[in-house]
Each structure stands twice: as structure tokens, then as C-alpha cells.
Coordinates of C-alpha atoms and ligand atoms in Angstrom, one line a residue:
M207 CA 118.6 126.7 67.4
A208 CA 118.6 124.8 64.6
L209 CA 118.8 120.2 65.6
S210 CA 122.4 119.0 63.9
V211 CA 123.8 115.4 64.7
F212 CA 125.8 117.7 67.1
T213 CA 123.0 118.7 69.5
R214 CA 123.4 117.4 72.5
V215 CA 120.0 117.1 75.8
P216 CA 121.9 117.7 79.1
L217 CA 121.8 116.1 82.2
S218 CA 121.5 116.7 85.6
N219 CA 125.6 115.7 86.2
G220 CA 126.4 118.0 83.8
L221 CA 127.2 116.2 80.8
Q222 CA 125.1 116.1 77.6
I223 CA 124.3 113.6 75.4
P224 CA 123.4 113.6 71.7
I225 CA 120.1 113.8 70.7
L226 CA 120.1 111.3 67.4
G227 CA 121.8 107.5 68.1
L228 CA 122.2 104.5 66.8
G229 CA 120.5 101.3 68.7
T230 CA 121.5 97.9 68.6
S231 CA 120.1 94.7 69.2
C232 CA 119.5 91.0 69.2
N233 CA 117.0 91.2 67.2
G234 CA 117.6 90.9 63.3
G235 CA 121.1 90.6 63.4
Y236 CA 124.0 93.3 64.2
S237 CA 126.2 94.7 61.4
H238 CA 128.9 95.7 61.7
E239 CA 129.4 97.8 58.5
A240 CA 126.4 99.5 59.2
I241 CA 128.1 100.7 62.9
L242 CA 130.5 101.7 60.5
H243 CA 128.7 103.7 58.4
A244 CA 127.2 105.8 61.0
L245 CA 130.4 106.2 62.5
N246 CA 132.4 106.8 59.5
K247 CA 129.7 108.5 56.9
C248 CA 126.6 109.8 58.8
G249 CA 128.6 111.7 61.3
V250 CA 127.2 109.2 64.6
R251 CA 128.1 109.7 67.5
H252 CA 125.7 108.3 69.9
I253 CA 125.9 103.6 70.1
D254 CA 123.1 102.4 72.2
T255 CA 123.5 98.5 73.0
A256 CA 123.6 96.2 76.4
K257 CA 125.0 92.5 77.1
R258 CA 121.4 92.0 76.3
Y259 CA 121.4 92.0 72.6
G260 CA 124.8 89.7 72.9
C261 CA 127.4 92.1 70.0
E262 CA 129.6 93.7 72.8
E263 CA 132.8 92.2 71.3
Q264 CA 131.5 93.4 67.8
L265 CA 130.5 96.7 68.3
G266 CA 133.8 96.7 71.2
K267 CA 135.8 96.3 67.3
A268 CA 134.0 98.8 65.2
I269 CA 134.5 101.4 67.7
K270 CA 138.1 100.3 68.0
E271 CA 138.0 100.8 63.6
S272 CA 135.9 103.2 63.0
E273 CA 138.3 105.1 64.3
V274 CA 136.8 107.3 65.9
P275 CA 138.6 108.5 69.1
R276 CA 136.5 106.6 72.0
S277 CA 136.1 110.2 74.0
D278 CA 134.3 111.5 70.6
I279 CA 131.3 109.4 70.8
W280 CA 128.7 108.7 73.7
L281 CA 128.6 104.7 74.4
T282 CA 125.5 103.3 76.3
N283 CA 125.2 100.5 77.8
K284 CA 122.9 98.2 80.2
L285 CA 123.2 96.4 83.4
W286 CA 120.9 92.4 82.8
P287 CA 118.8 92.0 86.0
G288 CA 120.9 88.5 85.4
D289 CA 123.2 90.1 87.6
Y290 CA 121.6 92.5 89.6
G291 CA 122.9 92.3 93.2
Y292 CA 125.8 94.9 94.4
E293 CA 128.2 92.5 94.1
A294 CA 127.5 91.1 90.5
A295 CA 126.4 94.3 89.0
K296 CA 130.1 95.9 89.9
K297 CA 131.5 92.7 88.5
A298 CA 129.5 92.8 84.6
C299 CA 130.0 96.8 84.3
L300 CA 133.8 95.5 83.7
D301 CA 133.5 92.8 82.5
S302 CA 131.3 94.6 79.9
C303 CA 133.9 97.2 79.0
S304 CA 136.4 94.1 78.5
R305 CA 134.7 92.6 76.2
M306 CA 134.0 96.0 74.5
G307 CA 138.4 97.1 74.8
V308 CA 137.2 100.3 77.1
D309 CA 137.6 101.7 80.4
Y310 CA 134.2 103.7 81.1
F311 CA 130.6 103.2 79.6
D312 CA 129.4 107.3 79.1
L313 CA 125.5 106.0 80.5
Y314 CA 125.5 102.6 82.2
L315 CA 122.0 101.8 82.9
M316 CA 119.3 99.4 85.1
H317 CA 118.2 98.1 81.9
W318 CA 114.0 96.2 83.5
P319 CA 113.0 97.0 87.2
E320 CA 111.8 92.9 87.7
S321 CA 115.4 91.8 89.6
Q322 CA 114.7 87.8 89.5
Q323 CA 115.7 86.9 92.5
H324 CA 113.7 84.5 94.2
G325 CA 113.1 85.0 98.4
R326 CA 113.8 88.7 97.0
S327 CA 111.7 91.9 96.4
N328 CA 112.5 93.9 93.6
R329 CA 112.5 97.2 95.0
E330 CA 115.3 96.5 97.5
V331 CA 117.3 94.6 94.5
R332 CA 117.1 97.4 92.5
A333 CA 118.3 99.7 95.2
E334 CA 121.4 97.2 96.3
T335 CA 122.0 97.9 92.6
W336 CA 121.9 102.0 92.3
R337 CA 124.6 101.7 95.0
A338 CA 127.2 99.7 92.3
L339 CA 125.9 102.1 90.2
Q340 CA 126.9 104.5 92.4
E341 CA 129.4 103.2 93.1
L342 CA 130.9 102.8 89.6
N343 CA 129.7 106.5 88.4
D344 CA 131.9 107.3 91.7
Q345 CA 134.3 105.3 89.9
G346 CA 134.3 106.9 86.7
V347 CA 133.8 103.5 85.5
C348 CA 130.2 105.3 84.7
H349 CA 129.9 108.2 83.0
A350 CA 126.1 108.9 84.0
I351 CA 124.1 106.6 85.2
G352 CA 120.4 105.0 84.4
V353 CA 117.4 103.1 84.7
S354 CA 115.3 101.9 82.0
N355 CA 112.3 101.8 81.6
F356 CA 111.0 102.9 84.9
L357 CA 107.8 104.4 85.7
V358 CA 106.7 106.7 88.6
P359 CA 106.3 103.8 91.5
H360 CA 110.1 103.0 90.6
L361 CA 111.1 106.1 90.6
E362 CA 109.5 107.0 93.6
Q363 CA 110.6 103.9 95.2
L364 CA 114.6 104.6 94.0
K365 CA 114.5 108.3 95.4
E366 CA 113.3 106.5 98.3
D367 CA 116.2 104.1 99.4
C368 CA 118.5 106.1 97.6
S369 CA 121.1 109.4 97.3
V370 CA 121.5 110.0 93.5
V371 CA 118.7 110.6 91.8
P372 CA 118.8 108.5 87.9
H373 CA 119.9 110.6 85.2
V374 CA 118.2 109.2 82.3
N375 CA 115.3 106.9 82.4
Q376 CA 114.7 104.8 79.2
V377 CA 111.7 104.6 78.0
E378 CA 109.9 102.8 74.8
Y379 CA 109.1 106.4 73.2
H380 CA 106.6 106.5 69.7
V381 CA 104.2 108.2 68.5
Y382 CA 102.1 105.4 69.6
Q383 CA 103.7 105.0 73.5
Q384 CA 104.0 108.7 75.1
P385 CA 104.0 107.7 78.7
R386 CA 103.1 112.0 79.2
Q387 CA 102.9 111.7 83.0
L388 CA 106.7 109.8 83.2
V389 CA 107.9 111.9 80.6
E390 CA 106.5 115.6 83.1
Y391 CA 107.3 113.1 85.8
C392 CA 111.3 113.0 84.5
R393 CA 111.3 116.9 83.5
K394 CA 110.3 117.2 87.1
E395 CA 112.9 115.4 89.4
G396 CA 115.9 115.9 86.9
I397 CA 116.4 112.9 85.2
M398 CA 116.8 112.6 81.3
F399 CA 113.7 111.0 79.7
Q400 CA 115.5 109.1 76.7
G401 CA 113.3 107.0 74.1
Y402 CA 113.3 104.1 72.0
C403 CA 112.0 102.1 69.7
P404 CA 110.8 105.8 67.9
L405 CA 110.2 103.6 64.7
A406 CA 107.5 101.3 66.8
K407 CA 109.1 98.5 65.7
G408 CA 107.9 99.3 62.0
Q409 CA 104.6 99.8 62.7
T410 CA 104.2 103.4 62.1
L411 CA 105.9 102.8 58.7
G412 CA 102.7 102.3 57.3
D413 CA 100.2 104.9 59.2
P414 CA 98.1 106.7 56.9
T415 CA 99.3 109.8 59.3
V416 CA 103.2 109.6 59.6
L417 CA 102.9 108.9 55.3
K418 CA 100.5 111.4 55.0
L419 CA 103.6 113.8 56.8
A420 CA 105.7 111.7 54.7
E421 CA 104.5 112.8 50.8
K422 CA 103.6 116.8 52.6
Y423 CA 107.5 117.4 52.8
G424 CA 109.8 114.8 50.7
R425 CA 110.3 112.5 52.5
T426 CA 110.6 108.8 54.5
P427 CA 108.1 107.6 57.5
A428 CA 111.0 107.2 59.1
Q429 CA 112.9 110.1 58.7
I430 CA 109.0 112.3 60.0
C431 CA 108.6 109.9 64.1
I432 CA 112.6 110.5 64.1
R433 CA 112.4 114.2 63.4
W434 CA 109.2 113.7 65.4
S435 CA 110.9 112.7 68.8
I436 CA 113.8 114.9 68.5
Q437 CA 111.9 118.0 67.2
K438 CA 110.3 117.4 71.5
G439 CA 114.4 117.2 72.2
I440 CA 113.5 113.6 73.4
V441 CA 116.6 111.7 72.6
T442 CA 116.7 108.4 70.0
T443 CA 118.0 106.5 68.5
P444 CA 116.8 104.3 65.6
K445 CA 117.8 100.7 65.1
S446 CA 119.1 99.3 61.2
T447 CA 120.9 97.7 60.2
K448 CA 121.4 98.0 57.0
I449 CA 123.6 101.0 55.4
E450 CA 121.4 103.5 53.5
R451 CA 118.5 103.1 56.3
V452 CA 120.7 103.9 59.0
R453 CA 121.3 107.1 56.2
E454 CA 118.0 107.7 55.5
N455 CA 117.3 107.8 59.7
C456 CA 120.1 110.5 60.5
D457 CA 119.7 112.8 57.1
V458 CA 116.5 114.3 60.0
F459 CA 118.1 117.4 60.3
G460 CA 117.0 119.7 57.6
F461 CA 113.7 120.1 57.5
Q462 CA 111.3 120.5 60.7
L463 CA 106.8 119.4 60.4
E464 CA 105.6 123.1 62.2
D465 CA 103.0 122.6 64.5
L466 CA 99.4 121.7 62.9
D467 CA 101.4 118.3 62.1
M468 CA 103.2 117.5 65.6
E469 CA 100.0 118.1 66.9
E470 CA 98.2 116.1 64.2
L471 CA 101.6 113.3 65.6
N472 CA 100.9 113.8 69.1
Q473 CA 97.2 112.5 68.6
L474 CA 98.0 109.3 67.6
H475 CA 99.0 108.0 70.9
D476 CA 96.9 104.1 71.7
G477 CA 99.0 103.3 74.3
R478 CA 100.1 99.9 72.6
H479 CA 103.7 97.8 73.5
V480 CA 106.1 97.2 70.9
S481 CA 108.4 96.2 73.4
W482 CA 108.7 95.9 77.1
D483 CA 105.5 96.9 79.3
P484 CA 106.3 96.5 83.1
T485 CA 103.4 97.7 83.8
N486 CA 102.6 95.2 86.2
V487 CA 106.4 95.2 87.6
E488 CA 106.4 95.8 90.9
Ligands
NAP23 N1 116.0 99.2 77.0 C1 115.4 98.7 75.6 O1 115.0 97.9 76.9 C2 115.3 98.5 75.1 C3 114.3 97.7 74.3 C4 114.1 97.7 72.7 C5 114.7 99.0 72.2 N2 116.1 99.5 73.0 C6 117.1 100.3 71.9 O2 116.5 101.1 70.6 C7 117.0 100.5 69.9 C8 116.0 100.4 68.5 O3 114.5 99.8 68.7 P1 114.4 99.3 67.8 O4 115.4 98.7 67.4 O5 113.4 97.7 68.9 O6 113.7 100.0 67.2 P2 112.8 100.3 65.9 O7 114.7 101.3 66.3 O8 112.0 102.1 66.3 O9 112.9 99.9 64.8 C9 114.1 99.8 63.8 C10 113.5 98.3 63.0 O10 113.2 99.4 62.0 C11 113.5 98.4 60.9 N3 114.0 100.1 60.3 C12 115.0 100.3 60.8 N4 115.1 102.1 60.0 C13 114.1 101.7 58.6 C14 113.5 102.8 57.9 N5 114.4 104.0 57.7 N6 113.4 102.5 57.0 C15 112.7 101.1 57.1 N7 112.6 100.5 58.2 C16 113.2 101.1 59.1 C17 114.6 97.5 61.8 O11 115.2 96.7 60.7 P3 116.5 96.6 59.5 O12 117.6 97.1 60.7 O13 116.5 95.5 58.9 O14 116.3 98.1 58.8 C18 114.6 97.3 62.9 O15 113.8 95.6 62.5 C19 117.4 99.2 69.9 O16 119.2 99.0 68.8 C20 118.1 99.7 71.6 O17 119.6 99.8 71.5 C21 116.6 100.2 74.3

């Protein structure tokens, strides 16, 4: 079936996440008008944020202002390691809900595998925090729960220590960073692999292969990179604070990359991280 802005990807708990969303972030600022444009003019129904990004209140206001019903929007938020631990995690989630003026998150993620608690192992704190997320999930405050920046060893430990497998693992993913083993592991374990930084924070936009394909398809480099991700079935959330770029980044459904071109983009992997690299986190 052809991809569209309405395409959703199923999670193991039966919920479905829109394949394309809008990122928000603390870097480069927050744009109220870009959020409103995405929701009201581009049909975006998936927004990714985090307490760490510092824009929860403004984003909550933008969602209300858009008049798109809350139930139509997939809203992801994240728990920062400073709030890890059983009680702290539950409080941080409820505080985030209240800052955003919402009753629930569609997806709530542990943002990073390293805890900031001295004298306790990351593994122990991750497991304790995960149990709080499970409870928030049971109570309906978080409709789905997951992790972010977790590698196979972190996921294996969580599997040994806890009963519920994360619904999602959100990880850096673009043509230069394709963690194939992790993608395969998540698929095997029923964890939906979600990508972030589809443009590698802009680094992929001047790549000769990307430029060549942009010319071939009469599209922009950003559209080629976003299309490559969603055509692989990988959910992604490009971020822009500029209305015209938000529109451009959503206009990725009227064309299809040929298999050979997909393969050429697959070959661009060089392992670089433009965000954080969790490799050394125990
Ligand atoms: N879970 C995590 O740890 C984690 C980490 C990083 C990011 N994320 C999520 O992923 C989202 C996206 O990541 P990101 O913002 O770091 O990287 P990105 O989406 O790969 O790139 C964003 C950068 O590219 C620019 N840009 C956007 N669209 C463009 C276009 N069409 N043409 C040219 N430049 C364009 C933006 O600038 P302008 O704003 O000026 O347009 C911004 O500087 C974040 O907002 C966040 O929601 C999650």
C-alpha cells in the first residue's frame, strides 16, 4: 500500500504510531508557528518532545491552539536520567503531563541508558525506572512505553530484569548511521525501532549521492533522506523551526525511490553519530 501522512506502524501492544512526525528540540529554538503549521496545514499527527528540550509548556499550548483533538495526536515525551528511580520517574511523568496540559502520553521513553545516580549501577536504576513506566502504562498515563538510545546489551539486561518488553526503542538513524544489528534485534524482540535525526542535523544534505538523487527525482535533499527512512518502514521525526521546511519535510509521499537508489543510500553508512553515542554506557 502507498505510504501517506496517515500511514501508521503497529506496536506490540496493538497501538499504531504515525510513520512521520515532527521533532522538537532545545537546539535551534522552539517555533510555535512551525508546530501549528504542521498540525493545521500539513496533517502531521505525531509530535516528539522531551522534558530535556524545555518546550513542554509552549508545545502543550500549541496543541490546544491547533484545535486538533488530543485523541488524534500521537504525543511522545521522554524521561531524563536526572528523574530516574521509581518514585522520581512517576512524579516526572505526571509533572510533564501537567506542564503540557494533557492527561496521558501516547508514548513515554527513558531518554538515555545511563543513570546519574552515584553508588548504584546503571542496570539497577534502569530496571527500577522501567518498573515505574510499566505502572504508568498499566494506569493509562502512558499508552505505550519505551526506551531511547538503548543498545542490545541494555535491552538484554532489561529483558532479564523486567517482565514487559519496551514497545519502542528510539535511536539515531540516517544514511550515515544505520545500526543494522540493533534494527534486526528489535524486530526479532517485537520492539518497534524508531529513528531520529533523519537529516543527520543537516549533514546529509550536501552528500553527493543525496544531491544526485534529489536532482533525479526533482526533490530536495531533505525529502530524499526522509523518504529513504519511511520507505524502509522506519518511523522518523525531522525537526524544523521554519514553516517552509516543515512543509517540505512532510511532502515526501508523492514519489518513490527505486530499489537501486535505496541500495545506494544504504551504502552511505559510515557509523558517524551526530547526536549521542551510547556505545560506552554500561
Ligand atoms: N531520543 C533522542 O535522544 C533524540 C536525540 C536527538 C533528536 N531526537 C528527536 O529527533 C528530532 C530530529 O532531530 P534533530 O533536530 O537533532 O535532527 P534532524 O531532524 O536530522 O535535523 C534538524 C536540522 O536540520 C535543519 N533542517 C530541517 N529541515 C530542513 C530542510 N528541509 N532543509 C534544510 N535544513 C533542514 C533544521 O534547521 P531549522 O530548524 O533551522 O530548519 C535543524 O538544524 C528532534 O527534534 C527530537 O524530537 C531525539
